Coordinates of C-alpha atoms (C1' of nucleotides) in Angstrom, one line a residue:
Chain A
M1 CA -20.4 -16.1 -35.5
N2 CA -17.0 -17.8 -37.1
K3 CA -15.2 -14.2 -38.3
T4 CA -11.8 -14.4 -37.6
H5 CA -9.7 -12.3 -36.5
T6 CA -5.7 -11.4 -38.0
Y7 CA -2.5 -9.3 -36.7
S8 CA 0.4 -8.5 -38.2
Y9 CA 2.0 -9.5 -34.6
A10 CA 1.2 -12.2 -32.4
R11 CA -0.9 -11.3 -29.5
P12 CA -1.2 -12.7 -25.9
A13 CA -4.4 -13.7 -24.6
L14 CA -5.6 -11.7 -22.4
T15 CA -8.0 -12.8 -19.4
V16 CA -9.4 -11.7 -15.6
D17 CA -8.8 -13.8 -13.2
C18 CA -11.2 -12.7 -9.9
V19 CA -9.8 -13.9 -6.4
V20 CA -13.4 -13.9 -4.4
F21 CA -12.6 -13.8 -0.6
G22 CA -15.7 -14.3 1.7
Y23 CA -15.6 -14.6 5.5
E24 CA -18.0 -17.4 7.6
E25 CA -17.7 -19.5 10.5
E26 CA -14.1 -16.9 11.9
A27 CA -12.9 -18.3 8.3
L28 CA -11.7 -16.6 5.4
K29 CA -12.9 -18.5 2.7
V30 CA -12.0 -18.4 -1.2
L31 CA -14.7 -19.0 -4.4
L32 CA -13.2 -21.5 -6.4
I33 CA -15.1 -22.5 -9.9
Q34 CA -14.5 -26.5 -11.1
R35 CA -13.3 -26.3 -14.7
N36 CA -15.1 -28.1 -17.0
I37 CA -12.8 -27.6 -20.2
E38 CA -9.0 -28.6 -20.8
P39 CA -6.6 -27.7 -19.5
F40 CA -6.9 -29.2 -15.7
K41 CA -10.9 -29.9 -16.4
G42 CA -12.1 -31.0 -13.5
G43 CA -9.4 -29.5 -11.4
W44 CA -10.2 -25.9 -9.2
A45 CA -9.5 -22.6 -10.5
L46 CA -10.0 -18.7 -9.8
P47 CA -13.1 -17.9 -11.7
G48 CA -12.0 -15.6 -14.9
G49 CA -11.8 -15.9 -18.6
F50 CA -10.7 -13.6 -22.0
V51 CA -11.6 -10.2 -21.7
R52 CA -13.6 -8.8 -24.8
V53 CA -12.8 -6.2 -26.7
E54 CA -16.1 -4.5 -26.0
E55 CA -15.2 -4.2 -22.4
T56 CA -13.2 -2.9 -19.8
L57 CA -11.0 -5.1 -17.8
E58 CA -13.1 -4.8 -14.1
E59 CA -16.4 -5.0 -16.8
A60 CA -14.6 -8.7 -17.9
A61 CA -13.9 -9.6 -14.3
I62 CA -17.7 -8.4 -12.9
R63 CA -18.9 -10.3 -16.0
E64 CA -17.4 -13.5 -15.4
L65 CA -18.3 -13.7 -11.8
K66 CA -21.2 -13.2 -12.5
E67 CA -21.6 -15.9 -15.6
E68 CA -19.5 -18.3 -13.4
T69 CA -20.4 -17.7 -9.5
A70 CA -23.5 -15.8 -9.5
V71 CA -22.2 -13.1 -7.7
E72 CA -22.6 -9.4 -7.8
N73 CA -22.7 -6.0 -6.4
I74 CA -19.4 -7.3 -4.0
Y75 CA -16.4 -5.0 -3.5
L76 CA -14.0 -5.2 -6.3
E77 CA -10.4 -3.9 -7.1
Q78 CA -7.6 -4.5 -9.4
L79 CA -4.7 -6.8 -7.8
Y80 CA -1.6 -7.4 -10.0
S81 CA -1.2 -8.6 -13.4
F82 CA 0.2 -11.8 -14.2
G83 CA 2.4 -12.7 -17.5
A84 CA 4.4 -15.1 -16.9
L85 CA 5.4 -17.0 -20.4
Q86 CA 4.6 -20.5 -19.1
R87 CA 1.6 -19.9 -16.7
D88 CA -1.1 -21.5 -19.4
P89 CA 0.7 -24.6 -21.0
R90 CA -1.9 -23.6 -24.4
E91 CA -0.2 -20.6 -25.3
R92 CA 1.1 -17.3 -23.8
V93 CA -1.8 -15.8 -21.7
V94 CA -1.3 -12.4 -19.5
T95 CA -3.9 -12.0 -16.9
V96 CA -5.0 -9.2 -14.9
A97 CA -6.0 -10.5 -11.7
Y98 CA -9.0 -8.8 -9.4
Y99 CA -10.2 -9.8 -5.6
A100 CA -13.1 -9.2 -4.6
L101 CA -14.8 -9.5 -1.1
V102 CA -18.4 -10.6 -0.5
K103 CA -20.8 -10.3 2.4
L104 CA -20.9 -14.0 2.2
S105 CA -23.9 -14.4 4.3
E106 CA -25.8 -12.7 1.8
H107 CA -24.1 -14.4 -1.2
K108 CA -25.1 -17.9 -0.5
A109 CA -26.1 -18.8 -4.0
Q110 CA -23.3 -20.6 -6.0
G111 CA -22.6 -21.5 -9.2
G112 CA -23.5 -19.8 -12.1
T113 CA -24.8 -20.3 -15.8
D114 CA -20.8 -21.4 -17.0
A115 CA -19.2 -23.1 -14.8
A116 CA -19.6 -27.1 -13.8
D117 CA -19.4 -26.4 -10.3
A118 CA -19.0 -23.1 -7.9
R119 CA -17.7 -23.9 -4.2
W120 CA -16.0 -21.4 -1.2
F121 CA -12.8 -23.2 0.3
P122 CA -11.4 -22.1 3.2
L123 CA -8.0 -20.0 2.6
E124 CA -6.4 -22.9 5.1
A125 CA -7.1 -25.9 3.0
L126 CA -7.3 -25.1 -0.6
P127 CA -7.5 -27.8 -3.3
K128 CA -4.7 -28.3 -5.7
L129 CA -5.0 -25.4 -8.5
A130 CA -5.0 -24.8 -12.0
F131 CA -2.2 -22.6 -13.9
D132 CA -0.5 -20.1 -11.5
H133 CA -3.8 -19.5 -9.5
K134 CA -2.5 -20.7 -6.0
Q135 CA 0.5 -18.0 -7.0
I136 CA -1.9 -15.1 -7.4
I137 CA -4.3 -16.2 -3.8
E138 CA -1.2 -15.2 -2.0
V139 CA -0.7 -12.1 -3.5
A140 CA -4.5 -11.5 -3.2
F141 CA -4.4 -12.7 0.4
K142 CA -1.2 -10.1 1.4
R143 CA -2.7 -7.5 -0.5
L144 CA -5.8 -8.3 1.7
Q145 CA -3.3 -7.9 5.0
A146 CA -2.0 -5.0 4.1
K147 CA -5.2 -3.2 3.0
V148 CA -7.3 -4.1 6.2
R149 CA -5.1 -1.7 8.4
Y150 CA -5.6 1.2 6.5
E151 CA -8.9 1.1 5.0
P152 CA -12.1 -0.4 6.1
V153 CA -12.6 -3.0 4.0
G154 CA -13.1 -5.8 6.6
F155 CA -16.6 -4.7 6.8
E156 CA -17.2 -5.7 3.0
L157 CA -16.7 -9.1 4.1
L158 CA -19.5 -8.7 7.6
P159 CA -23.4 -9.0 7.2
K160 CA -24.5 -5.4 7.3
R161 CA -25.4 -5.9 11.0
F162 CA -23.0 -7.6 13.1
L163 CA -21.7 -8.5 16.9
F164 CA -18.7 -6.5 17.3
S165 CA -17.1 -9.8 18.2
A166 CA -17.0 -10.4 14.5
I167 CA -14.9 -7.8 13.3
E168 CA -12.4 -8.9 16.4
H169 CA -12.4 -12.2 14.8
L170 CA -11.9 -11.3 11.3
Y171 CA -9.3 -9.1 12.5
E172 CA -7.7 -12.1 14.0
T173 CA -8.0 -14.3 11.3
I174 CA -6.7 -12.0 8.3
L175 CA -4.2 -10.9 10.6
Q176 CA -3.1 -14.1 12.2
R177 CA -2.8 -13.1 15.2
K178 CA -4.5 -12.7 18.4
I179 CA -6.1 -9.1 19.2
D180 CA -6.5 -7.1 22.6
R181 CA -10.0 -6.9 23.1
R182 CA -10.3 -3.9 25.1
N183 CA -7.8 -1.8 23.2
F184 CA -9.1 -3.0 19.6
R185 CA -12.5 -1.7 20.8
K186 CA -11.1 1.3 21.7
K187 CA -9.5 2.4 18.6
M188 CA -12.5 0.8 16.5
L189 CA -15.0 3.0 18.3
S190 CA -13.1 6.0 19.1
M191 CA -12.7 6.5 15.2
G192 CA -16.4 7.1 15.1
I193 CA -17.1 5.2 12.0
I194 CA -19.2 2.2 13.1
K195 CA -22.2 2.6 14.8
Q196 CA -24.1 1.0 17.6
L197 CA -27.8 -0.6 16.7
E198 CA -30.5 -0.8 19.0
E199 CA -30.8 -5.0 18.4
Q200 CA -29.0 -7.6 20.6
E201 CA -28.6 -11.4 20.5
E202 CA -30.8 -13.2 21.2
N203 CA -31.4 -16.7 22.8
V204 CA -27.2 -16.8 23.4
A205 CA -26.1 -18.5 26.6
H206 CA -24.3 -16.0 27.5
R207 CA -24.7 -11.5 27.8
K208 CA -26.3 -10.5 24.5
G209 CA -24.0 -8.7 22.1
H210 CA -24.8 -5.3 20.6
Y211 CA -25.1 -5.2 16.8
Y212 CA -23.1 -2.7 14.9
S213 CA -23.1 -1.4 11.3
F214 CA -20.3 0.7 9.6
D215 CA -21.2 4.0 9.0
K216 CA -19.8 4.4 5.5
K217 CA -21.4 7.9 4.6
E218 CA -19.7 9.1 8.3
Y219 CA -16.6 7.4 6.8
E220 CA -16.7 9.0 3.6
K221 CA -17.3 12.5 5.1
M222 CA -14.8 11.8 7.7
I223 CA -12.3 11.2 4.6
K224 CA -13.2 14.7 3.1
K225 CA -11.9 16.2 6.1
G226 CA -8.3 14.3 5.7
F227 CA -9.2 11.7 8.2
S228 CA -7.1 8.5 8.2
F229 CA -8.5 4.9 8.9
E230 CA -5.7 2.9 10.8
I231 CA -6.1 -0.3 13.2
Chain B
M1 CA 8.6 -11.4 -41.7
N2 CA 5.3 -11.4 -42.9
K3 CA 3.2 -13.8 -41.2
T4 CA 0.2 -13.0 -39.5
H5 CA -1.6 -14.5 -36.9
T6 CA -5.5 -15.0 -36.6
Y7 CA -7.0 -16.2 -33.6
S8 CA -11.4 -17.3 -33.6
Y9 CA -12.0 -14.1 -31.5
A10 CA -10.6 -10.5 -31.7
R11 CA -7.8 -9.6 -29.0
P12 CA -7.0 -6.6 -27.5
A13 CA -3.2 -5.4 -28.7
L14 CA -1.1 -5.5 -25.1
T15 CA 1.5 -2.6 -24.3
V16 CA 3.6 -1.5 -21.2
D17 CA 4.1 2.0 -20.5
C18 CA 7.0 3.1 -17.8
V19 CA 6.7 5.4 -16.2
V20 CA 10.3 6.6 -14.8
F21 CA 11.2 9.2 -12.1
G22 CA 13.9 10.9 -11.8
Y23 CA 15.1 13.4 -9.3
E24 CA 17.3 16.8 -9.6
E25 CA 17.7 20.6 -8.7
E26 CA 14.8 19.6 -6.0
A27 CA 12.3 18.6 -8.8
L28 CA 10.8 15.2 -9.5
K29 CA 11.2 14.8 -12.8
V30 CA 9.4 12.5 -15.8
L31 CA 10.8 10.4 -18.4
L32 CA 9.1 11.6 -21.5
I33 CA 9.6 10.6 -25.1
Q34 CA 8.3 12.6 -28.6
R35 CA 6.0 10.5 -30.8
N36 CA 7.7 9.8 -34.4
I37 CA 4.3 7.5 -35.5
E38 CA 0.7 8.3 -35.1
P39 CA -0.9 8.6 -33.2
F40 CA -0.2 11.1 -31.6
K41 CA 3.0 12.1 -33.6
G42 CA 5.4 14.9 -32.5
G43 CA 3.5 14.7 -29.0
W44 CA 5.0 13.8 -26.1
A45 CA 3.9 9.9 -24.3
L46 CA 5.2 7.4 -21.6
P47 CA 8.1 5.2 -23.2
G48 CA 6.2 1.8 -23.4
G49 CA 5.4 -0.5 -26.6
F50 CA 3.8 -3.7 -27.5
V51 CA 4.2 -6.7 -25.3
R52 CA 5.9 -9.7 -27.4
V53 CA 5.0 -13.0 -27.0
E54 CA 8.1 -14.6 -26.1
E55 CA 8.7 -12.1 -22.9
T56 CA 7.2 -11.5 -20.1
L57 CA 5.8 -8.1 -18.9
E58 CA 8.6 -6.8 -16.8
E59 CA 10.9 -8.5 -19.7
A60 CA 9.0 -6.0 -21.9
A61 CA 9.1 -2.7 -19.8
I62 CA 12.7 -3.3 -19.5
R63 CA 13.3 -3.7 -23.0
E64 CA 11.4 -0.6 -24.0
L65 CA 12.8 1.5 -21.7
K66 CA 16.4 0.3 -22.6
E67 CA 15.4 0.7 -26.7
E68 CA 13.5 4.3 -26.5
T69 CA 15.4 5.9 -23.4
A70 CA 18.9 4.1 -23.1
V71 CA 17.8 3.6 -19.6
E72 CA 19.1 0.5 -17.5
N73 CA 19.3 -0.9 -14.1
I74 CA 17.3 0.8 -12.4
Y75 CA 14.3 0.1 -9.9
L76 CA 11.0 -1.4 -11.5
E77 CA 7.5 -2.4 -10.2
Q78 CA 4.2 -2.9 -11.6
L79 CA 2.0 -0.2 -11.0
Y80 CA -1.6 -1.0 -12.5
S81 CA -3.5 -2.1 -15.4
F82 CA -5.5 0.4 -17.9
G83 CA -7.9 -0.5 -20.2
A84 CA -10.4 2.1 -20.7
L85 CA -11.8 1.0 -23.9
Q86 CA -11.0 4.7 -25.7
R87 CA -7.4 4.5 -24.4
D88 CA -5.8 4.3 -27.9
P89 CA -7.9 5.9 -30.9
R90 CA -7.0 3.6 -33.2
E91 CA -7.8 0.3 -31.7
R92 CA -8.6 -1.9 -28.2
V93 CA -5.1 -1.3 -26.3
V94 CA -4.9 -2.8 -22.6
T95 CA -1.7 -1.2 -20.7
V96 CA 0.1 -2.1 -18.1
A97 CA 1.8 0.1 -16.9
Y98 CA 5.2 0.2 -14.6
Y99 CA 6.9 2.7 -12.6
A100 CA 10.7 3.6 -12.5
L101 CA 13.1 5.1 -10.0
V102 CA 16.8 6.1 -11.5
K103 CA 19.8 7.7 -10.1
L104 CA 19.5 10.8 -12.4
S105 CA 23.1 11.7 -12.1
E106 CA 24.0 8.3 -13.3
H107 CA 21.8 8.6 -15.8
K108 CA 22.5 11.2 -18.0
A109 CA 22.2 9.9 -21.5
Q110 CA 18.8 10.1 -23.2
G111 CA 17.2 9.1 -26.6
G112 CA 17.3 5.3 -27.5
T113 CA 17.7 3.6 -30.8
D114 CA 13.4 3.7 -31.1
A115 CA 12.3 7.0 -30.4
A116 CA 13.0 10.6 -31.8
D117 CA 13.3 12.3 -28.5
A118 CA 13.7 11.2 -24.7
R119 CA 13.4 14.1 -22.2
W120 CA 13.1 15.0 -18.5
F121 CA 10.2 16.8 -17.5
P122 CA 9.4 18.2 -13.9
L123 CA 6.5 16.5 -12.6
E124 CA 4.9 19.9 -12.1
A125 CA 5.3 21.0 -15.8
L126 CA 4.5 18.3 -17.9
P127 CA 3.5 18.7 -21.5
K128 CA 0.1 17.6 -22.6
L129 CA 0.4 13.6 -23.0
A130 CA -0.7 11.5 -25.5
F131 CA -3.6 8.3 -24.6
D132 CA -4.1 8.2 -21.0
H133 CA -0.8 8.9 -19.9
K134 CA -1.5 12.0 -17.3
Q135 CA -3.8 9.5 -15.4
I136 CA -1.1 6.8 -15.2
I137 CA 1.4 9.4 -14.1
E138 CA -1.0 10.3 -11.7
V139 CA -1.3 7.0 -10.6
A140 CA 2.5 6.4 -10.6
F141 CA 3.1 9.4 -8.3
K142 CA 0.5 8.8 -5.7
R143 CA 1.9 4.9 -5.3
L144 CA 5.4 7.1 -5.0
Q145 CA 4.1 8.8 -2.3
A146 CA 2.9 6.2 -0.4
K147 CA 6.0 3.6 -0.8
V148 CA 8.3 6.1 -0.1
R149 CA 6.6 6.4 3.6
Y150 CA 7.1 2.4 4.0
E151 CA 9.8 1.1 1.9
P152 CA 13.1 2.8 1.5
V153 CA 12.8 3.3 -2.4
G154 CA 13.9 7.3 -2.0
F155 CA 17.3 6.2 -2.3
E156 CA 16.9 4.9 -5.7
L157 CA 16.6 8.6 -6.7
L158 CA 19.5 9.3 -5.2
P159 CA 23.3 8.8 -6.1
K160 CA 25.5 6.5 -4.0
R161 CA 26.3 9.3 -1.7
F162 CA 24.5 12.2 -0.9
L163 CA 24.3 14.7 1.6
F164 CA 21.6 14.7 4.1
S165 CA 19.7 17.3 3.0
A166 CA 19.4 15.6 0.0
I167 CA 17.0 12.9 1.4
E168 CA 15.3 15.2 3.6
H169 CA 14.7 17.6 0.4
L170 CA 13.5 14.6 -1.7
Y171 CA 11.0 13.4 1.2
E172 CA 9.9 17.5 1.0
T173 CA 9.5 17.2 -3.0
I174 CA 7.9 13.7 -2.7
L175 CA 5.7 14.4 -0.2
Q176 CA 4.8 17.8 -0.7
R177 CA 5.4 19.4 3.0
K178 CA 7.7 20.8 4.9
I179 CA 9.9 18.4 7.0
D180 CA 11.2 19.1 10.5
R181 CA 15.0 18.9 9.9
R182 CA 15.8 17.3 13.8
N183 CA 13.0 15.1 13.5
F184 CA 13.9 13.7 10.1
R185 CA 17.2 13.0 10.7
K186 CA 17.2 11.5 14.3
K187 CA 14.7 9.4 12.7
M188 CA 16.3 8.3 9.8
L189 CA 20.0 7.7 11.7
S190 CA 17.9 6.0 14.4
M191 CA 17.1 2.8 11.8
G192 CA 20.3 2.4 10.8
I193 CA 20.2 2.0 7.6
I194 CA 22.3 5.2 6.1
K195 CA 25.8 5.5 7.3
Q196 CA 27.7 8.7 7.2
L197 CA 31.1 8.4 4.9
E198 CA 34.3 10.1 5.7
E199 CA 34.1 12.5 2.4
Q200 CA 32.7 15.9 3.5
E201 CA 31.5 18.7 0.6
E202 CA 34.0 20.6 -0.9
N203 CA 34.4 24.4 -1.5
V204 CA 31.1 25.3 -0.2
A205 CA 30.3 28.8 0.7
H206 CA 29.0 27.4 4.3
R207 CA 30.0 24.7 6.5
K208 CA 31.0 21.0 5.0
G209 CA 27.7 18.5 5.5
H210 CA 29.3 15.0 5.0
Y211 CA 27.8 12.5 2.7
Y212 CA 25.8 9.7 3.4
S213 CA 25.0 6.6 1.7
F214 CA 21.9 3.6 2.0
D215 CA 23.1 0.6 3.7
K216 CA 20.8 -1.8 1.7
K217 CA 22.6 -5.2 2.9
E218 CA 21.7 -3.6 6.6
Y219 CA 18.5 -2.9 5.6
E220 CA 17.6 -6.5 4.0
K221 CA 19.2 -8.3 6.9
M222 CA 16.8 -6.1 9.5
I223 CA 14.1 -6.9 7.1
K224 CA 14.4 -10.6 7.8
K225 CA 15.0 -10.1 11.8
G226 CA 10.7 -7.9 11.0
F227 CA 12.1 -4.6 10.9
S228 CA 10.1 -2.1 8.9
F229 CA 10.7 1.1 7.7
E230 CA 8.6 3.8 8.5
I231 CA 9.0 7.8 7.5
Chain C
dC1 C1' -24.6 -23.0 39.7
dC2 C1' -21.9 -23.6 36.0
dA3 C1' -19.7 -22.3 31.1
dA4 C1' -20.2 -19.2 27.9
dA5 C1' -19.0 -14.8 25.5
dA6 C1' -19.9 -9.5 26.3
dG7 C1' -18.3 -5.7 28.3
dT8 C1' -15.2 -2.3 30.9
dG9 C1' -10.5 1.4 32.6
dT10 C1' -5.8 2.3 34.1
dT11 C1' -1.0 2.4 34.1
dC12 C1' 3.3 2.7 31.8
dA13 C1' 6.5 3.5 28.3
dC14 C1' 7.9 4.9 24.1
dG15 C1' 7.7 7.5 19.6
dG16 C1' 6.1 11.9 17.5
dT17 C1' 6.3 16.6 17.8
dA18 C1' 7.2 20.7 18.2
dC19 C1' 10.8 24.2 18.3
dA20 C1' 15.5 28.0 18.3
dC21 C1' 20.4 28.7 18.0
dC22 C1' 25.3 27.8 17.2
dC23 C1' 28.8 26.2 13.4
dA24 C1' 31.8 26.1 9.6
dT25 C1' 33.0 28.0 5.1
dG26 C1' 33.6 31.0 1.3
dC27 C1' 33.8 35.7 -0.3
Chain D
dG1 C1' 31.1 40.3 8.6
dC2 C1' 27.6 38.4 6.3
dA3 C1' 25.3 34.9 3.8
dT4 C1' 24.3 30.5 3.7
dG5 C1' 23.2 26.1 5.0
dG6 C1' 24.6 22.1 8.2
dG7 C1' 24.1 20.6 12.7
dT8 C1' 22.3 19.6 16.8
dG9 C1' 18.7 18.5 22.0
dT10 C1' 15.3 19.3 25.5
dA11 C1' 10.1 19.3 26.8
dC12 C1' 5.6 17.4 26.2
dC13 C1' 1.6 14.7 24.9
dG14 C1' -0.9 11.7 23.0
dT15 C1' -1.1 7.2 21.4
dG16 C1' 0.2 2.2 21.3
dA17 C1' 0.3 -1.9 24.6
dA18 C1' -0.1 -4.7 28.3
dC19 C1' -3.2 -6.3 31.7
dA20 C1' -8.2 -9.2 34.7
dC21 C1' -12.5 -8.7 36.4
dT22 C1' -17.6 -8.5 36.4
dT23 C1' -21.9 -9.1 34.2
dT24 C1' -25.3 -11.9 31.6
dT25 C1' -27.8 -15.5 29.9
dG26 C1' -29.3 -20.6 29.0
dG27 C1' -29.1 -24.7 30.4

DNA sequence: CCAAAAGTGTTCACGGTACACCCATGC
DNA sequence: GCATGGGTGTACCGTGAACACTTTTGG
């Protein structure tokens, strides 16, 4: 397929880029790929690529994620579109950025078919990034900080069953401040959207913690009744 | 300039569209233009157009607004990017939508150089709209409803000096619910970001109301100190 | 017995909410 | 004097925030 495409006016190229967040060892991580083509060959960048004319923006984001990082079935939401003139040194490129949340514990697989390498980096220790991707990650992180307070998206970063302390630490990590354990537990449990499971921690050198899970069904039922999540 | 532009892969066209809100006679209005070319010729649509390769997205939005509606110097913010496959019947077009807030009282001028006509329509009585513009307006309105609660953007819709009751009605209109006058006044004034002016209403068949103005300088000072607006 | 994390209640202050009457003005 | 909208205060309740000790377990 060597067909070329001709238009009466110059068109900016259109791409999607994805900021994929994961949570592991009480740290927020971002999935990056090592570029195997110029520009910034060998450098780290957000997974992403050109939008095809026969796919929607979201479809493009999902496809690129799958091709480059083998990540699938995750929380995905549009973030912002970036259109600075010199954000790509080759030519004018506008990118629609998405951010995604993955249950890292259930997505160990890394590196898709296209990228040289895909790796998780702590948000606190990112490598030098290609294009304006550092700025995009900053915007994504701010969005995550805001979102986590009024929508239960934090659970997208945790395994299906988790210790209560895991949500607590997750919130401390994302909001970057200490949280009062008693008040947090009181508030979170009072909303009635997470349920305690039978199972408990095993083989720990301290009192066993209960496992919990997010009750998405119940949450959606409550939303319909006018409930609004808030932390 | 009859140059054509050729690319190895097909590119979606890229446009910007603007949802411009105004407030008049206690109603929210949206600025629409009547299209003078196909498709939807003669129909109403959001002001907008193609993004040129030498301008940023925001510059494109500002330019289109000026050309089509003669609106300038307004609050403008990116809303969302829409990329459904069939949103434009001609070909694949992705649009980056912006929303804007104007002081309608100071922007009576209508109709720019490009559009056949530009008119303000009450949000409650929009005509049939071209493309997916109805959906875009809905998203914009939801954003406005959310935004007005945690940022003082409502003042962008009011004249520089306004009666206190004007903000009150503005909030009732946007949030679509009754607001308690005493509580609202207490809260709004307690934030210290609007100041009472000397002038009062004239020639009204009731007690004269004071004029107020939004103190943007003070607001920005307070923001730096960690203050956050909330209604 | 020690270290480590889980789990648990109470008090206080502040802010949100509900609520109704008088004031000034023009006609 | 009447219609119209402007302007004002209080009481109650619920929620957010501060705060420390006991429990369980493995080593």
